[in-house]
N, CA and C atoms as an extended XYZ file, in Angstrom:
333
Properties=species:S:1:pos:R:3:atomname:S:1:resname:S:1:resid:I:1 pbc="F F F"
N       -15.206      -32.019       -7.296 N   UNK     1
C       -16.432      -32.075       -8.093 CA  UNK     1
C       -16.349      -33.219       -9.102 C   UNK     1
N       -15.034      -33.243      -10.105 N   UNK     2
C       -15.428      -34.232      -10.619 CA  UNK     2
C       -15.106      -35.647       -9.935 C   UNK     2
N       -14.479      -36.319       -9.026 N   UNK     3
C       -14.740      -37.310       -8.296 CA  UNK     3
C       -15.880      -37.773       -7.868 C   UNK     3
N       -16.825      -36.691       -7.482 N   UNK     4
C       -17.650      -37.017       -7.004 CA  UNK     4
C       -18.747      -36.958       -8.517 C   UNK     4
N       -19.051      -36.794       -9.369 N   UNK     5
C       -19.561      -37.006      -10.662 CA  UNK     5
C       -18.863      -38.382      -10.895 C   UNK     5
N       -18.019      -38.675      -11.101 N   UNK     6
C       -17.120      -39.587      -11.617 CA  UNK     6
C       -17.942      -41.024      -10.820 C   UNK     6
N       -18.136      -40.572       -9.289 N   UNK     7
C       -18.727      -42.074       -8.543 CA  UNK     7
C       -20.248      -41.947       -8.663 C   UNK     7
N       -20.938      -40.946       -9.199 N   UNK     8
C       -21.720      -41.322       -9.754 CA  UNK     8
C       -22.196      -41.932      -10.801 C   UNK     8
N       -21.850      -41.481      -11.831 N   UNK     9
C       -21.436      -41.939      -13.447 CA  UNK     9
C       -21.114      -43.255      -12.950 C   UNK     9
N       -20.273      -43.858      -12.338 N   UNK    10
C       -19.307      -45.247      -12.609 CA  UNK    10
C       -20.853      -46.163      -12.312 C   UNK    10
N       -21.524      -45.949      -11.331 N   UNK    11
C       -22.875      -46.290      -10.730 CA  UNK    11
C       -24.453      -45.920      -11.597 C   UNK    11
N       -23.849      -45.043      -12.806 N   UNK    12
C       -25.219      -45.080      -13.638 CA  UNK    12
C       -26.720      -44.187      -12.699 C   UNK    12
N       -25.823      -43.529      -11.637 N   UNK    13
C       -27.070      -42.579      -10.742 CA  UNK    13
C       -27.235      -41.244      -11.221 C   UNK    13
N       -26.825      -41.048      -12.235 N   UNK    14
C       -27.162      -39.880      -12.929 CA  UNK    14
C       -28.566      -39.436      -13.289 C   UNK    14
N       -29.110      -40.983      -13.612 N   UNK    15
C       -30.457      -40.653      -13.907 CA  UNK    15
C       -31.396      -40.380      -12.659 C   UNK    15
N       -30.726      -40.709      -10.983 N   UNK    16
C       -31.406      -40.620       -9.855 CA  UNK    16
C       -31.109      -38.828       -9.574 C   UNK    16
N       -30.037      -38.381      -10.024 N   UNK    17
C       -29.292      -37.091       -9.151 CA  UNK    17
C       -30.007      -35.924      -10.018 C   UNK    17
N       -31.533      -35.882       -9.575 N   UNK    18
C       -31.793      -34.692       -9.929 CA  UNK    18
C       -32.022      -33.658       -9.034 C   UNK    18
N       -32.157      -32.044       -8.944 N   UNK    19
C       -31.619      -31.136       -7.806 CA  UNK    19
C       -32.608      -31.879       -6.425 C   UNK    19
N       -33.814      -31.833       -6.949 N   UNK    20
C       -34.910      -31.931       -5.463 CA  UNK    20
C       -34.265      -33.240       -4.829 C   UNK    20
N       -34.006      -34.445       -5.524 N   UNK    21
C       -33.340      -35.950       -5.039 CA  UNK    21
C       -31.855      -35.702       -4.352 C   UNK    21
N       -31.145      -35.065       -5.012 N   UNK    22
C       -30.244      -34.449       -4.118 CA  UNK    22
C       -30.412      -33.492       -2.849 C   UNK    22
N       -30.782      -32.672       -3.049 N   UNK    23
C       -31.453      -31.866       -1.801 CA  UNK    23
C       -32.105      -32.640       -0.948 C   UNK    23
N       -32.890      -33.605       -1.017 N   UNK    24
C       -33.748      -34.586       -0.419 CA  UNK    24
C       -32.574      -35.170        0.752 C   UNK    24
N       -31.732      -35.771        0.061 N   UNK    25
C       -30.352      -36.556        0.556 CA  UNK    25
C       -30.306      -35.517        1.316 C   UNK    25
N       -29.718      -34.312        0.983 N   UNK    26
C       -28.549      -33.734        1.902 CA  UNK    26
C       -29.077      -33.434        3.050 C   UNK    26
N       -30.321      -32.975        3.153 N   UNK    27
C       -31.312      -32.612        4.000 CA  UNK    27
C       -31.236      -34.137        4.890 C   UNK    27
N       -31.405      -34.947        4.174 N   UNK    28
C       -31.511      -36.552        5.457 CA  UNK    28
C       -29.691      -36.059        6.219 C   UNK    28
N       -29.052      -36.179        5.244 N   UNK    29
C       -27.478      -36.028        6.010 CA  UNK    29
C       -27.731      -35.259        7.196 C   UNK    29
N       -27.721      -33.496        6.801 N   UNK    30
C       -27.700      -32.827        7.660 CA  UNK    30
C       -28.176      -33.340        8.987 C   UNK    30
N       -29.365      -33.898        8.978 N   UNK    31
C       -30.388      -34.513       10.038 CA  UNK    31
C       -29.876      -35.675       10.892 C   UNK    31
N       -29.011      -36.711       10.010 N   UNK    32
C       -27.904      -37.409       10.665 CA  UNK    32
C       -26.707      -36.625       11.791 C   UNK    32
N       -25.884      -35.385       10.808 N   UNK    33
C       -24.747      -34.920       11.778 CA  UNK    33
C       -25.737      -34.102       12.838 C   UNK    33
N       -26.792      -33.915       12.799 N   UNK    34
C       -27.804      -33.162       13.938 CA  UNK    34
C       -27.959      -33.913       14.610 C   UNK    34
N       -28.327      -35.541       14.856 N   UNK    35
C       -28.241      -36.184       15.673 CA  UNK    35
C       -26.820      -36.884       16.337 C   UNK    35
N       -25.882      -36.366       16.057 N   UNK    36
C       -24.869      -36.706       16.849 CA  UNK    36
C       -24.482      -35.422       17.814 C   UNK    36
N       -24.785      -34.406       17.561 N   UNK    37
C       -25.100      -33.828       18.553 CA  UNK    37
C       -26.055      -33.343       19.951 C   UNK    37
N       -27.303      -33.929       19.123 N   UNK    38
C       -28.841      -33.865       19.920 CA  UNK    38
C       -28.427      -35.037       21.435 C   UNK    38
N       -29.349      -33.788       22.281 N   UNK    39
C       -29.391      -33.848       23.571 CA  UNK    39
C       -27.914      -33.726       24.578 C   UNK    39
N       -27.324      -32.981       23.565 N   UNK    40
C       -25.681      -33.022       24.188 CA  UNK    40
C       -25.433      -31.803       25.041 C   UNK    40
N       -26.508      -30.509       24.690 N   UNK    41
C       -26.682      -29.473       25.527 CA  UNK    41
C       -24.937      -28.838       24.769 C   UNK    41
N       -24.974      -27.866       25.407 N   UNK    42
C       -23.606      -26.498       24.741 CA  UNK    42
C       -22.400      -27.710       24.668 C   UNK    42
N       -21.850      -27.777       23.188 N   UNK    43
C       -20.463      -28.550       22.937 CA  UNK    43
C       -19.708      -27.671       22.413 C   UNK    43
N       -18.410      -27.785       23.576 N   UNK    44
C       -16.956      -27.076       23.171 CA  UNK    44
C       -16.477      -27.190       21.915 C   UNK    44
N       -15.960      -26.266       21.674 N   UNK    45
C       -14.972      -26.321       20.836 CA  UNK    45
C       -13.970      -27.619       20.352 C   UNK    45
N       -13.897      -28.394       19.545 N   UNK    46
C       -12.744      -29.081       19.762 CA  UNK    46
C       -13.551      -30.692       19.623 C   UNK    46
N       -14.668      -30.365       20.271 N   UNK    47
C       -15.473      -31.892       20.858 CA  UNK    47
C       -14.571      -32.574       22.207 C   UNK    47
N       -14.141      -31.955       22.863 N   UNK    48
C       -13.250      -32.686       24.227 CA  UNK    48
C       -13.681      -33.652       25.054 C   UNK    48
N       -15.096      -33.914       25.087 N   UNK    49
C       -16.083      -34.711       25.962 CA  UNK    49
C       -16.550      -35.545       24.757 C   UNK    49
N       -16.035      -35.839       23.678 N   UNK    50
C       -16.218      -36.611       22.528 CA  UNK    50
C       -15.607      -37.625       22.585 C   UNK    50
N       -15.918      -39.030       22.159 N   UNK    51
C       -14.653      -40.250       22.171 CA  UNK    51
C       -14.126      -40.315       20.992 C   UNK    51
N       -13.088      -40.607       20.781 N   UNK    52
C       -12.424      -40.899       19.140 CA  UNK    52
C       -13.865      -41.170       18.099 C   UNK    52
N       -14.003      -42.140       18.429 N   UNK    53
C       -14.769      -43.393       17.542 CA  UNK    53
C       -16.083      -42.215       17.033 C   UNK    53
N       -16.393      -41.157       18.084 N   UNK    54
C       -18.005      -39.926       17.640 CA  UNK    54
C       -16.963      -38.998       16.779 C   UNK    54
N       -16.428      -38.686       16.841 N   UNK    55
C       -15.754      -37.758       16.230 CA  UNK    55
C       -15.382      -38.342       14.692 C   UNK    55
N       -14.999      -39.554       14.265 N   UNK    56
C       -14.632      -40.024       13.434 CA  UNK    56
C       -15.716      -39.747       12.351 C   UNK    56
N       -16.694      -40.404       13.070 N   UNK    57
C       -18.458      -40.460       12.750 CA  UNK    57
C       -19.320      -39.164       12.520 C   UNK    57
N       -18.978      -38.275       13.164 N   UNK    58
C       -19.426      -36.736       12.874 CA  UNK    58
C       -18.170      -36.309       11.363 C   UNK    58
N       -17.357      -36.742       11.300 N   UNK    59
C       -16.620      -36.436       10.202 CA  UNK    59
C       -16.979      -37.116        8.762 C   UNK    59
N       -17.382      -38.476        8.976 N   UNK    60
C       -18.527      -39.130        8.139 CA  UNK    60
C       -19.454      -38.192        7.533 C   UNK    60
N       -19.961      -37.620        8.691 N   UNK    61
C       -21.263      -37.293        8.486 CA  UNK    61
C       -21.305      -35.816        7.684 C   UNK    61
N       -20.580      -34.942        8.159 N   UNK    62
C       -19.739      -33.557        7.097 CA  UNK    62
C       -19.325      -34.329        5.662 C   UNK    62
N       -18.590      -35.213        6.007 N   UNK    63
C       -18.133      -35.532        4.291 CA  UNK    63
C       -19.867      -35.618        3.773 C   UNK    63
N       -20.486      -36.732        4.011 N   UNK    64
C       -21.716      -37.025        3.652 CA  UNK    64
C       -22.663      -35.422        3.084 C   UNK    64
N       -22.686      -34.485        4.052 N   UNK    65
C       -22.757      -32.981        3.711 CA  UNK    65
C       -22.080      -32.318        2.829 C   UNK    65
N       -21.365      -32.674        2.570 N   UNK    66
C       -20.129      -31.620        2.038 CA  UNK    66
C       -20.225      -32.511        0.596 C   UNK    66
N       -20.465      -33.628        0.482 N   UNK    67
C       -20.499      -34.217       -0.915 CA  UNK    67
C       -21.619      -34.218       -1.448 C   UNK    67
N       -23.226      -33.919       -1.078 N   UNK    68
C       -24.481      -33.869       -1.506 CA  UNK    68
C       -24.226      -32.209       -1.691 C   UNK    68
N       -23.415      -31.480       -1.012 N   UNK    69
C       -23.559      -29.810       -1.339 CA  UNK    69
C       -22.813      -29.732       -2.744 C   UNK    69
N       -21.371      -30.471       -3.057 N   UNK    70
C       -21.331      -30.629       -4.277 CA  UNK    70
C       -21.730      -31.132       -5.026 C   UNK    70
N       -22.600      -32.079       -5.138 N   UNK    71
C       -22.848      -33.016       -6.283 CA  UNK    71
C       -24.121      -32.200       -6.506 C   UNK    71
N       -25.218      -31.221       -5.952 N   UNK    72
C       -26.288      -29.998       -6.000 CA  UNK    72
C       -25.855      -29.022       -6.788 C   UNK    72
N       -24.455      -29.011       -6.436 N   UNK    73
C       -24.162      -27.399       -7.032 CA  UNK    73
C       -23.862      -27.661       -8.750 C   UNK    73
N       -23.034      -28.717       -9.201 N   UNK    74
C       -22.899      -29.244      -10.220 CA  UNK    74
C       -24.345      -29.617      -10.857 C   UNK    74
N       -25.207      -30.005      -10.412 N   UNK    75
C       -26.105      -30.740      -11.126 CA  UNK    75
C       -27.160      -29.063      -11.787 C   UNK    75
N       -26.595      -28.094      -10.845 N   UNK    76
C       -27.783      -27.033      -11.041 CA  UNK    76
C       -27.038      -26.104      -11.902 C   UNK    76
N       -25.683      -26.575      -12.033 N   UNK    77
C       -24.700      -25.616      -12.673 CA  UNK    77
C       -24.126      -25.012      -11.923 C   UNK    77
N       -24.177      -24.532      -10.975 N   UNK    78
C       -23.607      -23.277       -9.963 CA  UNK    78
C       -22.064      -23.652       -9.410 C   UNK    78
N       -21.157      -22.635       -9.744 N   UNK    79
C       -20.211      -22.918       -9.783 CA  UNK    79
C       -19.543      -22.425       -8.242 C   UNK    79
N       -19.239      -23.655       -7.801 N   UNK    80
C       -18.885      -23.244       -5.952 CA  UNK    80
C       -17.613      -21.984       -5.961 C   UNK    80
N       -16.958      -22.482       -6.693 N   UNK    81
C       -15.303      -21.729       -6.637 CA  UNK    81
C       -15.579      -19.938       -7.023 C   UNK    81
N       -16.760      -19.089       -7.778 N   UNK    82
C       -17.086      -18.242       -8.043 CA  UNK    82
C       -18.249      -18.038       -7.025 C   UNK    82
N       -19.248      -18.931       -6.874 N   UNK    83
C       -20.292      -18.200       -5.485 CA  UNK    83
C       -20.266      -18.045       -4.322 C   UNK    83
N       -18.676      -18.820       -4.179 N   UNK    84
C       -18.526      -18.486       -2.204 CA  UNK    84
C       -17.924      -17.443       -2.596 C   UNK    84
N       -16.566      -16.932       -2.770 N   UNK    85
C       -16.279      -15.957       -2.712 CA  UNK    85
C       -16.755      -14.756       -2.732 C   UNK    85
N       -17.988      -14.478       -3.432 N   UNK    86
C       -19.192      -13.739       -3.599 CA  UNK    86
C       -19.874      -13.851       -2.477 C   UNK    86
N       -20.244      -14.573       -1.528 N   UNK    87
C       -21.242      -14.551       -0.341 CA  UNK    87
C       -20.328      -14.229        0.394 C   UNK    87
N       -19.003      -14.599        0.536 N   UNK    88
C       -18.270      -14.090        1.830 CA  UNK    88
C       -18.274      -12.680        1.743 C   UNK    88
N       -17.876      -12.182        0.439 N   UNK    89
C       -17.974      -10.804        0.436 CA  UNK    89
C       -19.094      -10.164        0.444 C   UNK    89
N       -20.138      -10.483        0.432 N   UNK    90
C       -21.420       -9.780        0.478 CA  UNK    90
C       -21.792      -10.380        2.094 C   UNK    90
N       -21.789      -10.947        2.773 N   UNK    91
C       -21.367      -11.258        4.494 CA  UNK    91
C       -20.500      -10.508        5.117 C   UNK    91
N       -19.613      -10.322        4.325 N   UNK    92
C       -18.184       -9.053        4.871 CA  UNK    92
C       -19.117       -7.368        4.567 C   UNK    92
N       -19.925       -7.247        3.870 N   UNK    93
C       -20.532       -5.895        3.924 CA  UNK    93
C       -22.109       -5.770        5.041 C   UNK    93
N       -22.346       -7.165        5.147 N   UNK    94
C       -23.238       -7.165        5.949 CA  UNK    94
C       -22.985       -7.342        7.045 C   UNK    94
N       -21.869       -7.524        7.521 N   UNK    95
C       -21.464       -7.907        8.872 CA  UNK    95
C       -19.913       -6.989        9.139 C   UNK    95
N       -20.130       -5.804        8.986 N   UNK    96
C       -18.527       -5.293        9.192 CA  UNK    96
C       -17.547       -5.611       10.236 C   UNK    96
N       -16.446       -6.066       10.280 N   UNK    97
C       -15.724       -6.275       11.198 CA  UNK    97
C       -15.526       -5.640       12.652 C   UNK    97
N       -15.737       -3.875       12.025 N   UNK    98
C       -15.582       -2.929       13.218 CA  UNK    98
C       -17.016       -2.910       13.946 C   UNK    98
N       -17.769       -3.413       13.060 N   UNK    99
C       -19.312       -3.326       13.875 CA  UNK    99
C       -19.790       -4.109       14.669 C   UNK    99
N       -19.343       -5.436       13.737 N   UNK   100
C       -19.623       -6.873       14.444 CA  UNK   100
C       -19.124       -7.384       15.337 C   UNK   100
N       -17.657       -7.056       15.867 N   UNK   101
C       -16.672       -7.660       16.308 CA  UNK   101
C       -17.631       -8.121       17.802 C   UNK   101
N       -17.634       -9.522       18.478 N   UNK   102
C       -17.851       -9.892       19.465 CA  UNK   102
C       -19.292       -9.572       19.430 C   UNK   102
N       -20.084       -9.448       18.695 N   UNK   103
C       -21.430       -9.607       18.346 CA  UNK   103
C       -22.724      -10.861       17.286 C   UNK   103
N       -23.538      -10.865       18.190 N   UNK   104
C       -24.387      -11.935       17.303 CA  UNK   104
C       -25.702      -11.237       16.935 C   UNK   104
N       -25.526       -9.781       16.565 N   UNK   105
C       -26.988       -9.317       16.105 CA  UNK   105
C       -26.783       -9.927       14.881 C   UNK   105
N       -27.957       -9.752       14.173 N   UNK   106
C       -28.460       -9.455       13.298 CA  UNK   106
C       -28.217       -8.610       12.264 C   UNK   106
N       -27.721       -8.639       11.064 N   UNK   107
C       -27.277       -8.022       10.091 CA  UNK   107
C       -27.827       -6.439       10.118 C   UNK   107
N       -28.903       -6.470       10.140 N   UNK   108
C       -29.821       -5.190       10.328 CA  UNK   108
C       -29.439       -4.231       11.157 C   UNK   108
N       -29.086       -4.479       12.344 N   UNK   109
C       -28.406       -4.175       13.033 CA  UNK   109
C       -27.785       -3.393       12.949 C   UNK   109
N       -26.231       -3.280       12.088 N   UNK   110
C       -25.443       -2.949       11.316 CA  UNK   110
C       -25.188       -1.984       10.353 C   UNK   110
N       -26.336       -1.613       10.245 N   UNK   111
C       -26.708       -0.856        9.203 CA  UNK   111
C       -27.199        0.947        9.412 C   UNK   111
């Protein structure tokens, strides 16, 4: 988190990084690593039918994700290290292990 504040700040984009301008971004990202998969039909595990050089580039493209999801969460306050742990566990009651196991319903489901 703060690295990624830090390369903003050094760049004076503080005054650009407000939540919707961020969200805006991440939303283009996402839409990027979506097109490295589009028209590829069911991809394995692993990417095995992938060449080095796409794979490198889909990893680009997660960082690119993964750094607009932090630089959102900071800007709105929300503290990542306290709200995942909280969704996993509220996912772990919505999705019980003994219920879910080898299943893709629907939470509801479950219940």
């Amino acid at each position: 988190r703060e690295r990624v504040s830090a390369f903003a700040k050094e760049r004076d984009w503080d005054q650009f990084h407000t939540p919707r301008n961020i969200l805006c971004a991440l939303v283009g990202e996402v839409g990027e690593l979506a097109e490295c998969f589009q028209w590829k039909g069911e991809v394995a595990r692993g990417l095995p039918d992938f060449p080095e050089k796409e794979k490198v580039h889909i990893g680009e493209e997660l960082a690119d994700v993964l750094i607009y999801t932090v630089r959102l969460a900071h800007v709105c306050d929300i503290p990542l290290e306290t709200c995942i742990p909280r969704k996993m566990a509220m996912n772990g009651a919505k999705y019980p292990a003994d219920k879910a196991r080898g299943r893709s319903d629907k939470y509801t489901a479950y219940q």
